PDB file of C-alpha atoms in Angstrom:
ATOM      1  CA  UNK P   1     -26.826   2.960 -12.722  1.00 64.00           C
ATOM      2  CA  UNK P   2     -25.698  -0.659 -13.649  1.00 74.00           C
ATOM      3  CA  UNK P   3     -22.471  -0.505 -12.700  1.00 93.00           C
ATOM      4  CA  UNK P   4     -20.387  -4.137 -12.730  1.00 96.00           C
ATOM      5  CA  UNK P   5     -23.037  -6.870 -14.251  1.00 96.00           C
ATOM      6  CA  UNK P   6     -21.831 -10.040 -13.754  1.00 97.00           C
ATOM      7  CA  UNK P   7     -24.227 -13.712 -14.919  1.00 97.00           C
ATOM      8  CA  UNK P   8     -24.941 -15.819 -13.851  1.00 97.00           C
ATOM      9  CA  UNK P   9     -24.980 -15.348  -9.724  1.00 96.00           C
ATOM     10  CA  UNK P  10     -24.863 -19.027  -9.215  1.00 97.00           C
ATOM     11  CA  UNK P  11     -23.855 -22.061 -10.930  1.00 97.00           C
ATOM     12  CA  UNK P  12     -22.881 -25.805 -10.662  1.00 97.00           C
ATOM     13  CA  UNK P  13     -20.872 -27.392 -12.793  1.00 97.00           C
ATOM     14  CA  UNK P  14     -19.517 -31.222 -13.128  1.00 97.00           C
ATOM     15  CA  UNK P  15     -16.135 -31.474 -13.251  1.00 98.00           C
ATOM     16  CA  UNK P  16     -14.531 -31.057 -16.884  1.00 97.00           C
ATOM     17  CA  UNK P  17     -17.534 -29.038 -17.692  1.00 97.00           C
ATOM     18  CA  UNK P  18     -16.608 -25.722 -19.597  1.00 96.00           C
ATOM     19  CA  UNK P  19     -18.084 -22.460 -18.907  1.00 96.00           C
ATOM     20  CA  UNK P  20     -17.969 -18.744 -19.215  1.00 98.00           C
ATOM     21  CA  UNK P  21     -18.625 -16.369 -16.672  1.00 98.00           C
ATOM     22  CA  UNK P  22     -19.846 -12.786 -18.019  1.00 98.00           C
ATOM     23  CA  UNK P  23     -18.844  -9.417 -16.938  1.00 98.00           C
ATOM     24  CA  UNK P  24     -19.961  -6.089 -17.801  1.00 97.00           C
ATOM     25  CA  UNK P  25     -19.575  -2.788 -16.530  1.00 97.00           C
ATOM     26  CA  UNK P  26     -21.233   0.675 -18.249  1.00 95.00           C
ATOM     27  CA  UNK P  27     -18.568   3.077 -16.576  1.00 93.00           C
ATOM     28  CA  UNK P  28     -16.123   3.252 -19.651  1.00 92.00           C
ATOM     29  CA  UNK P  29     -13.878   2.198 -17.132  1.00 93.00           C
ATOM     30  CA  UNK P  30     -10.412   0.575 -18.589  1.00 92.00           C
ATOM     31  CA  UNK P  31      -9.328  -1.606 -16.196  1.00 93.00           C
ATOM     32  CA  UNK P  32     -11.266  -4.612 -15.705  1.00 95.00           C
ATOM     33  CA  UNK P  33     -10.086  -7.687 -13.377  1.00 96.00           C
ATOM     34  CA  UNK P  34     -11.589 -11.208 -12.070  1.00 97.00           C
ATOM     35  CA  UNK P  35     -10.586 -12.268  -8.600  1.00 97.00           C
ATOM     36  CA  UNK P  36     -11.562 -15.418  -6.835  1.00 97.00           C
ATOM     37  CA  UNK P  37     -13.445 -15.430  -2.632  1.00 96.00           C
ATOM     38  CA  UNK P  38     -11.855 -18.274  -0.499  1.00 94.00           C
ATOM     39  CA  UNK P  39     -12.450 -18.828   3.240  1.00 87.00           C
ATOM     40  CA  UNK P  40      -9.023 -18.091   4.819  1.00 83.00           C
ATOM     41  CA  UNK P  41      -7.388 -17.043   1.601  1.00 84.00           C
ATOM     42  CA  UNK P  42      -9.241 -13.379   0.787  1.00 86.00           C
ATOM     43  CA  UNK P  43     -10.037 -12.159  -2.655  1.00 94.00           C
ATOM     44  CA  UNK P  44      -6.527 -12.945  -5.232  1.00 95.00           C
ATOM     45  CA  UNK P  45      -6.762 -12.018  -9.134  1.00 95.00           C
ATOM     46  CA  UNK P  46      -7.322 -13.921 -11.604  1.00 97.00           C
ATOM     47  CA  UNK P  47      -6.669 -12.116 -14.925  1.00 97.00           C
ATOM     48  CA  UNK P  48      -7.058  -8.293 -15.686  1.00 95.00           C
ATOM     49  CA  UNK P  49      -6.962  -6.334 -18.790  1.00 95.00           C
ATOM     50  CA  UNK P  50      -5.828  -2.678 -18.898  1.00 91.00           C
ATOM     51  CA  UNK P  51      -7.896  -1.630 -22.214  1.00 92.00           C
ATOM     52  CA  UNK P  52      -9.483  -3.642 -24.919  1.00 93.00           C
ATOM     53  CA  UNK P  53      -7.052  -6.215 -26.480  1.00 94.00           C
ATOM     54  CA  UNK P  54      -5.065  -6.415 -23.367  1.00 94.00           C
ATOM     55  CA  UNK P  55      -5.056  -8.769 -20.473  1.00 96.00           C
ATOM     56  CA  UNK P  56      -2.647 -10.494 -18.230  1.00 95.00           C
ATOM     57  CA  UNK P  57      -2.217 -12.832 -15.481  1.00 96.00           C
ATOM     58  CA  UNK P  58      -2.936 -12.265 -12.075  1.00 94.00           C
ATOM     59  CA  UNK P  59      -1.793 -14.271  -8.953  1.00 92.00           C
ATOM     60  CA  UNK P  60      -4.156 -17.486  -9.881  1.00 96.00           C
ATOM     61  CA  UNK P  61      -4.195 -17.890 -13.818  1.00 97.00           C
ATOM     62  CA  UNK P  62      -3.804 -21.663 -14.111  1.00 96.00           C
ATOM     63  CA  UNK P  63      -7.322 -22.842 -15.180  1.00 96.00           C
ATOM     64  CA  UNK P  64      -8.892 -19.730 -16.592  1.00 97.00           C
ATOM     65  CA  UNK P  65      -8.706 -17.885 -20.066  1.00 97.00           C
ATOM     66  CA  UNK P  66      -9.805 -14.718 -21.009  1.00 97.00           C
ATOM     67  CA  UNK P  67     -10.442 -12.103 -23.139  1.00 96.00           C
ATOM     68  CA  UNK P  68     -11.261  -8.073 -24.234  1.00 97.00           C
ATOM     69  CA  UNK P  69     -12.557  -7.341 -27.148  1.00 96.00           C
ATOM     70  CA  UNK P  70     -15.100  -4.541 -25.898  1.00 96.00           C
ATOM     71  CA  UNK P  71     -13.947  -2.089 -23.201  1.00 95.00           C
ATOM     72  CA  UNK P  72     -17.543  -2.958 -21.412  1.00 96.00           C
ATOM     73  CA  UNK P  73     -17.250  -6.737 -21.514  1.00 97.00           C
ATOM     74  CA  UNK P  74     -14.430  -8.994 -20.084  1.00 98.00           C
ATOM     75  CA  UNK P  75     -15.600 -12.800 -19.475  1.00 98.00           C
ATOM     76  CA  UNK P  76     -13.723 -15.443 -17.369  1.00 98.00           C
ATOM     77  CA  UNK P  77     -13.760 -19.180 -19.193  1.00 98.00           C
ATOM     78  CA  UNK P  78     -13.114 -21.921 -17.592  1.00 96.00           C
ATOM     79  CA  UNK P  79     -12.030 -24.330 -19.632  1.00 92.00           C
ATOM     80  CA  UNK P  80     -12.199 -27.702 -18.095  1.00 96.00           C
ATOM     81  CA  UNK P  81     -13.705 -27.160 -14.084  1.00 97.00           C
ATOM     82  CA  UNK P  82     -12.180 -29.024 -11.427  1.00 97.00           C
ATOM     83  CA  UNK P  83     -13.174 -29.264  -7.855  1.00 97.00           C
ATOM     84  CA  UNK P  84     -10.751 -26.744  -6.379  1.00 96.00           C
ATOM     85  CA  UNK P  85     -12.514 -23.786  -8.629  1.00 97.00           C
ATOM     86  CA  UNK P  86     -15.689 -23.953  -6.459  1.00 97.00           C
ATOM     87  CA  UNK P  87     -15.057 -20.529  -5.099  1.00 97.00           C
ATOM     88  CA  UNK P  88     -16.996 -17.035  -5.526  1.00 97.00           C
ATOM     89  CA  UNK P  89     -16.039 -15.146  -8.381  1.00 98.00           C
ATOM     90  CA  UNK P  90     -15.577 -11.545  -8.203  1.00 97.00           C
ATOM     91  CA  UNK P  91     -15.446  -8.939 -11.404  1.00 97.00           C
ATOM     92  CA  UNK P  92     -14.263  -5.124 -10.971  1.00 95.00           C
ATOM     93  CA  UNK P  93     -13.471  -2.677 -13.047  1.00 95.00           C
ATOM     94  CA  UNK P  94     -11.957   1.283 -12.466  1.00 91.00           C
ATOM     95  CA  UNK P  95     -11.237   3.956 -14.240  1.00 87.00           C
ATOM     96  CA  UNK P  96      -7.493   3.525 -14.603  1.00 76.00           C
ATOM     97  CA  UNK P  97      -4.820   1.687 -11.896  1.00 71.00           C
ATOM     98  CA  UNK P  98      -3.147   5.026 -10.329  1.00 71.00           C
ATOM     99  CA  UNK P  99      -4.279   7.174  -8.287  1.00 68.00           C
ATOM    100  CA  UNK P 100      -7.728   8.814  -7.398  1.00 70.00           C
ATOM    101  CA  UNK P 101      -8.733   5.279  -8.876  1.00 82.00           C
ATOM    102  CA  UNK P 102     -11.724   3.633  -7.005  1.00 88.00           C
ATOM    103  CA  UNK P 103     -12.353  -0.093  -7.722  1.00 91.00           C
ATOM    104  CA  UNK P 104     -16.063  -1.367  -8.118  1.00 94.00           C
ATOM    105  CA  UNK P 105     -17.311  -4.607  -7.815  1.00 95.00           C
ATOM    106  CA  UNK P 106     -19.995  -6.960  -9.129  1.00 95.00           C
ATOM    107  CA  UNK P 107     -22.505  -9.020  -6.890  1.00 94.00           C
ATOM    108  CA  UNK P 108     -20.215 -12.073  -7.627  1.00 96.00           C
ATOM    109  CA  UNK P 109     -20.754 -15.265  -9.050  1.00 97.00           C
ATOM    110  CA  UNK P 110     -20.870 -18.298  -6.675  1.00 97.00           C
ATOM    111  CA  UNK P 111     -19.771 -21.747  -8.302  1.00 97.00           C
ATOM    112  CA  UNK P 112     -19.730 -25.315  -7.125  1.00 97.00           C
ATOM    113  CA  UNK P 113     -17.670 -27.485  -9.259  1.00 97.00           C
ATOM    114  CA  UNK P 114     -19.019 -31.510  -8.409  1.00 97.00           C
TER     115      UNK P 114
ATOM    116  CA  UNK T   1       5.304  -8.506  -3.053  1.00 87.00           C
ATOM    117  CA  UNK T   2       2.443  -6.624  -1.746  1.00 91.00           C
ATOM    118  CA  UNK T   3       0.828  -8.079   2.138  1.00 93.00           C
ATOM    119  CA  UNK T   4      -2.015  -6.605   3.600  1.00 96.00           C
ATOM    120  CA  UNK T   5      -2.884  -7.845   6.921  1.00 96.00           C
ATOM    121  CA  UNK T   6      -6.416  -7.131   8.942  1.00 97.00           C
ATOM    122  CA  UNK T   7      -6.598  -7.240  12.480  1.00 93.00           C
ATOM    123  CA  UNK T   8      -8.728  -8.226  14.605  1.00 92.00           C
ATOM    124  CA  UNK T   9     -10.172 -11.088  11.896  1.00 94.00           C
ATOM    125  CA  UNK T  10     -13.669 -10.992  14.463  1.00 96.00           C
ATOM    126  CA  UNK T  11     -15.053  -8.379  16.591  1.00 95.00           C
ATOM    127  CA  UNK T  12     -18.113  -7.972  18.415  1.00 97.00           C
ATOM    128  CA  UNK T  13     -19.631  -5.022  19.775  1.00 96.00           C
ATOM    129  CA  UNK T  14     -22.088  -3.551  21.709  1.00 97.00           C
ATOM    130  CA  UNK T  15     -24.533  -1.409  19.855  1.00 97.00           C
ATOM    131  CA  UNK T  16     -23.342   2.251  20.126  1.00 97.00           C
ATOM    132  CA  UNK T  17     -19.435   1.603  21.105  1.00 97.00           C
ATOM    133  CA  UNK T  18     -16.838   3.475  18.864  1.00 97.00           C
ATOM    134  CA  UNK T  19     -14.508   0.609  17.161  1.00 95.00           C
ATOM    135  CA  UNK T  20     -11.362   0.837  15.097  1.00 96.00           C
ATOM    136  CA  UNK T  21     -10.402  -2.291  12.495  1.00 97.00           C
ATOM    137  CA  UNK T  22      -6.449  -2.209  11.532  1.00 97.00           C
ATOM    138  CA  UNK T  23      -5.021  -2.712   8.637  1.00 98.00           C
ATOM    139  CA  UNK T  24      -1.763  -2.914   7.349  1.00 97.00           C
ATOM    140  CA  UNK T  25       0.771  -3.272   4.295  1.00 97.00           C
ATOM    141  CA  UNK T  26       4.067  -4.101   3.484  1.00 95.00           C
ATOM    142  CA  UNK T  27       5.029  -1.853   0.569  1.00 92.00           C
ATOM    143  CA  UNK T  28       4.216   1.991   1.199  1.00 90.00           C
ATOM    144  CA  UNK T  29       4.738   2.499  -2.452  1.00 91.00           C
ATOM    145  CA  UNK T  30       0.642   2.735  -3.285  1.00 91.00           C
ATOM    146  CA  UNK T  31      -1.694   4.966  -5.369  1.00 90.00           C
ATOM    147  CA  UNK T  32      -4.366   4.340  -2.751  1.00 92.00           C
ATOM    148  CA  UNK T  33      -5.999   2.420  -0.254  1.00 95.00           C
ATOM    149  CA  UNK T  34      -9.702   1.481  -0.040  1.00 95.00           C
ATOM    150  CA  UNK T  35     -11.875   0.057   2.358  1.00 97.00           C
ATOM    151  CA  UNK T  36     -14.780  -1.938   1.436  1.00 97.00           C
ATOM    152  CA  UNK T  37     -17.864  -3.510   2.969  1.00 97.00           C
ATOM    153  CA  UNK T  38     -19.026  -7.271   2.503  1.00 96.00           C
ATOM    154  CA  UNK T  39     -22.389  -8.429   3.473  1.00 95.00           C
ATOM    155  CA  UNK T  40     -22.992 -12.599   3.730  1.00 91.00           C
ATOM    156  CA  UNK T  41     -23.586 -13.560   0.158  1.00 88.00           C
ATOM    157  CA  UNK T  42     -22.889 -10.363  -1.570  1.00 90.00           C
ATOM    158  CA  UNK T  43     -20.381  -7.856  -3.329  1.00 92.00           C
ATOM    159  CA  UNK T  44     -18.088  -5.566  -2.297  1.00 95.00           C
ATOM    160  CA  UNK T  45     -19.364  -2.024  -1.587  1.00 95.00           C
ATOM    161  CA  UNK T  46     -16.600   0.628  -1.356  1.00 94.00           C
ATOM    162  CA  UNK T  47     -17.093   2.280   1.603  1.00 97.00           C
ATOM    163  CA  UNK T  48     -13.582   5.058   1.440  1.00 96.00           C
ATOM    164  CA  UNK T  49     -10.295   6.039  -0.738  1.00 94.00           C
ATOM    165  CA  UNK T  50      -7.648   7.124   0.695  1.00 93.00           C
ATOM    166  CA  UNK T  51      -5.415   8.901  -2.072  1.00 90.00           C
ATOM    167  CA  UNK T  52      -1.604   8.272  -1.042  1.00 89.00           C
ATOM    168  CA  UNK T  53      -1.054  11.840  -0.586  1.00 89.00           C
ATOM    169  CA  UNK T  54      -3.857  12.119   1.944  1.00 91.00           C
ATOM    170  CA  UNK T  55      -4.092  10.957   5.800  1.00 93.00           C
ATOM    171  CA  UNK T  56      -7.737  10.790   6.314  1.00 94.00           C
ATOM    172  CA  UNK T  57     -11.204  10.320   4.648  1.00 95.00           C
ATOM    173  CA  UNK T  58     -14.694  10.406   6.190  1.00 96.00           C
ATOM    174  CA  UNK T  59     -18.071  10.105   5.479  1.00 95.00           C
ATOM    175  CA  UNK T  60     -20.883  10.017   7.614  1.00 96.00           C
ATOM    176  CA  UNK T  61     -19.690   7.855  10.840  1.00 97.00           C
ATOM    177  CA  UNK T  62     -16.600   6.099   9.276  1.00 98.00           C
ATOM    178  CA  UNK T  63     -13.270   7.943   9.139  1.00 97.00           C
ATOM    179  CA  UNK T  64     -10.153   6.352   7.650  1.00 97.00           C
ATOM    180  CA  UNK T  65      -6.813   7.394   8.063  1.00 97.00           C
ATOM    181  CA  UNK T  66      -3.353   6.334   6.244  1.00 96.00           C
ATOM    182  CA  UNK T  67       0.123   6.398   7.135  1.00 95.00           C
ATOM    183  CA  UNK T  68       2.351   5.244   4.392  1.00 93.00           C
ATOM    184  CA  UNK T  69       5.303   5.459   6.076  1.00 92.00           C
ATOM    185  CA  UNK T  70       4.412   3.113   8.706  1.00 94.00           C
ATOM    186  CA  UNK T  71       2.350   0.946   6.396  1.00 95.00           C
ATOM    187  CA  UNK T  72      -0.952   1.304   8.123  1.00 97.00           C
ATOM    188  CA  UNK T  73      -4.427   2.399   7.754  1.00 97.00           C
ATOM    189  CA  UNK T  74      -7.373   2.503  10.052  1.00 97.00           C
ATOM    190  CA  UNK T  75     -11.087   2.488   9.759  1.00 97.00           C
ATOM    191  CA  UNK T  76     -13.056   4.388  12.499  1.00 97.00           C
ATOM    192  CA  UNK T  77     -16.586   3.614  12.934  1.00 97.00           C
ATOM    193  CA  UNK T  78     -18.582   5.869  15.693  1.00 98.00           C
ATOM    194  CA  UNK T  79     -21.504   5.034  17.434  1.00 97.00           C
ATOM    195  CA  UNK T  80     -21.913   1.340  15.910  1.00 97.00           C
ATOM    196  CA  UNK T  81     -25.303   0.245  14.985  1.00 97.00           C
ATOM    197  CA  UNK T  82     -26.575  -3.181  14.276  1.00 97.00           C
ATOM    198  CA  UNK T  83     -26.765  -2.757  10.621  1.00 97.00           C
ATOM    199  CA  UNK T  84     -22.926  -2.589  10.717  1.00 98.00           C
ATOM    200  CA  UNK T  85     -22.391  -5.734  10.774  1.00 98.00           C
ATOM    201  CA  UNK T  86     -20.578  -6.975   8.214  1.00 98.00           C
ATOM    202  CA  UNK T  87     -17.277  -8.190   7.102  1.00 97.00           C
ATOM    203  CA  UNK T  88     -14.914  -5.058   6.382  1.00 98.00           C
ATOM    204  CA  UNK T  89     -12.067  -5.670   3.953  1.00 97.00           C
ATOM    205  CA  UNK T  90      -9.229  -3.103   3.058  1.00 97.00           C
ATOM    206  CA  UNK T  91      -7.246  -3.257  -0.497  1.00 96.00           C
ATOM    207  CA  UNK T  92      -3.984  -1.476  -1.044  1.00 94.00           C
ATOM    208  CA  UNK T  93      -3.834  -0.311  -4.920  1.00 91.00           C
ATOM    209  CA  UNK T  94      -0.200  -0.190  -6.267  1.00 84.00           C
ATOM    210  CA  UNK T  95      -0.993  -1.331  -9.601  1.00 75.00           C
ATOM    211  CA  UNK T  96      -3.036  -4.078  -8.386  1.00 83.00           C
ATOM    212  CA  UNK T  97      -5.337  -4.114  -5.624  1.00 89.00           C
ATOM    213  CA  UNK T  98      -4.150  -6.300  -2.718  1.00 93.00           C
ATOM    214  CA  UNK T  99      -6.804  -7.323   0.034  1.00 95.00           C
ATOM    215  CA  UNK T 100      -6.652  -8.206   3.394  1.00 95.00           C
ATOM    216  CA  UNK T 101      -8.806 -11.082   4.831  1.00 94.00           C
ATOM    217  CA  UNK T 102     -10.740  -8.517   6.258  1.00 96.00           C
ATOM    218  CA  UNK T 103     -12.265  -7.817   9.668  1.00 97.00           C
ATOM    219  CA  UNK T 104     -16.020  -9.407  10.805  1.00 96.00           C
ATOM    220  CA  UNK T 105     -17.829  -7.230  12.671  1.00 98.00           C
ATOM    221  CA  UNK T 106     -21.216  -8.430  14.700  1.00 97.00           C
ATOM    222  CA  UNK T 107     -22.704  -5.127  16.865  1.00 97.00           C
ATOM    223  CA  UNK T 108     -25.153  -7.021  19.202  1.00 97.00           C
ATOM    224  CA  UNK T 109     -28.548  -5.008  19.873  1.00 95.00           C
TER     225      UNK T 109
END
């Protein structure tokens, strides 16, 4: 089973540099969220989307766009990258956000903005 | 807002000593709590859930157990091995998941 696919697993980008960072999952899971690996800081969200057509902010928005127009795919874009995004990038999805709901991950993307 | 603290944030072990990693939370109003493993470089593999109406899961050598009341959860792993080692992070789910920084465990040979 695929599970959470994210692409790339590493990239470098210059800073102002746009780029999109992919995330699929094959569970028909409706909740899908990003969240962002810092030393000393833990894993904080990004965005998440509840269902196809719906997202919202998480604790770290500022910087990042995104979207759901599939229930399998929801990408992270950065829009213009600045040096305080280098970070590790982490997608997850579950079935739905109550209970007997078990969050799975993707093998992360790790970015260095320069 | 939701705060999930791990304690210890380092631990190392002797090969075949029982350990317990803490974890705790602020607001006791969750669906769930789940503890995950981190190896250098990778993803998160879930390791337990802990439905709010339960006090304990297990599987194979790890057992965790929940307290809502007092806000705290605890992984139990028996008989460490090498291989353990890892960085062990907990998440409470209320509609978000909240992580701790998680624990780093080294179980020398």
């Amino acid at each position: 089973n695929a599970g959470v696919t994210q692409t790339p697993k590493f990239q470098v980008l210059k800073t102002g540099q746009s780029m999109t960072l992919q995330c699929a999952q094959d569970m028909n899971h409706e909740y899908m969220s990003w969240y962002r690996q810092d030393p000393g800081m833990g894993l904080r969200l990004i965005h998440y989307s509840v269902g196809a057509g719906i997202t919202d902010q998480g604790e770290v928005p500022n910087g990042y766009n995104v979207s759901r127009s599939t229930t399998e795919d929801f990408p992270l874009r950065l829009l213009s990258a600045a040096p305080s995004q280098t970070s590790v990038y982490f997608c997850a999805s579950s079935y739905s956000t109550g209970d007997f709901t078990e969050a799975f991950f993707g093998q992360g993307t790790r970015l260095t903005v320069v | 807002k939701q705060e999930v603290t791990q304690i210890p944030a380092a631990l190392s072990v002797p090969e075949g000593e029982n350990l317990v990693l803490n974890c705790s939370f602020t607001d006791s109003a969750i669906y769930n709590l789940q503890w995950f493993r981190q190896d250098p470089g990778k993803g998160l593999t879930s390791l337990l859930l802990i439905q709010s109406s339960q006090r304990e899961q297990t599987s194979g050598r790890l057992n965790a157990s929940l307290d809502k009341s007092s806000g705290r959860s605890t992984l139990y792993i028996a008989a460490s091995q090498p291989g353990d080692s890892a960085t062990y992070l907990c998440a409470a789910r209320a509609v978000r998941l909240t992580f701790g920084e998680g624990t780093q465990l080294t179980v020398n040979p």
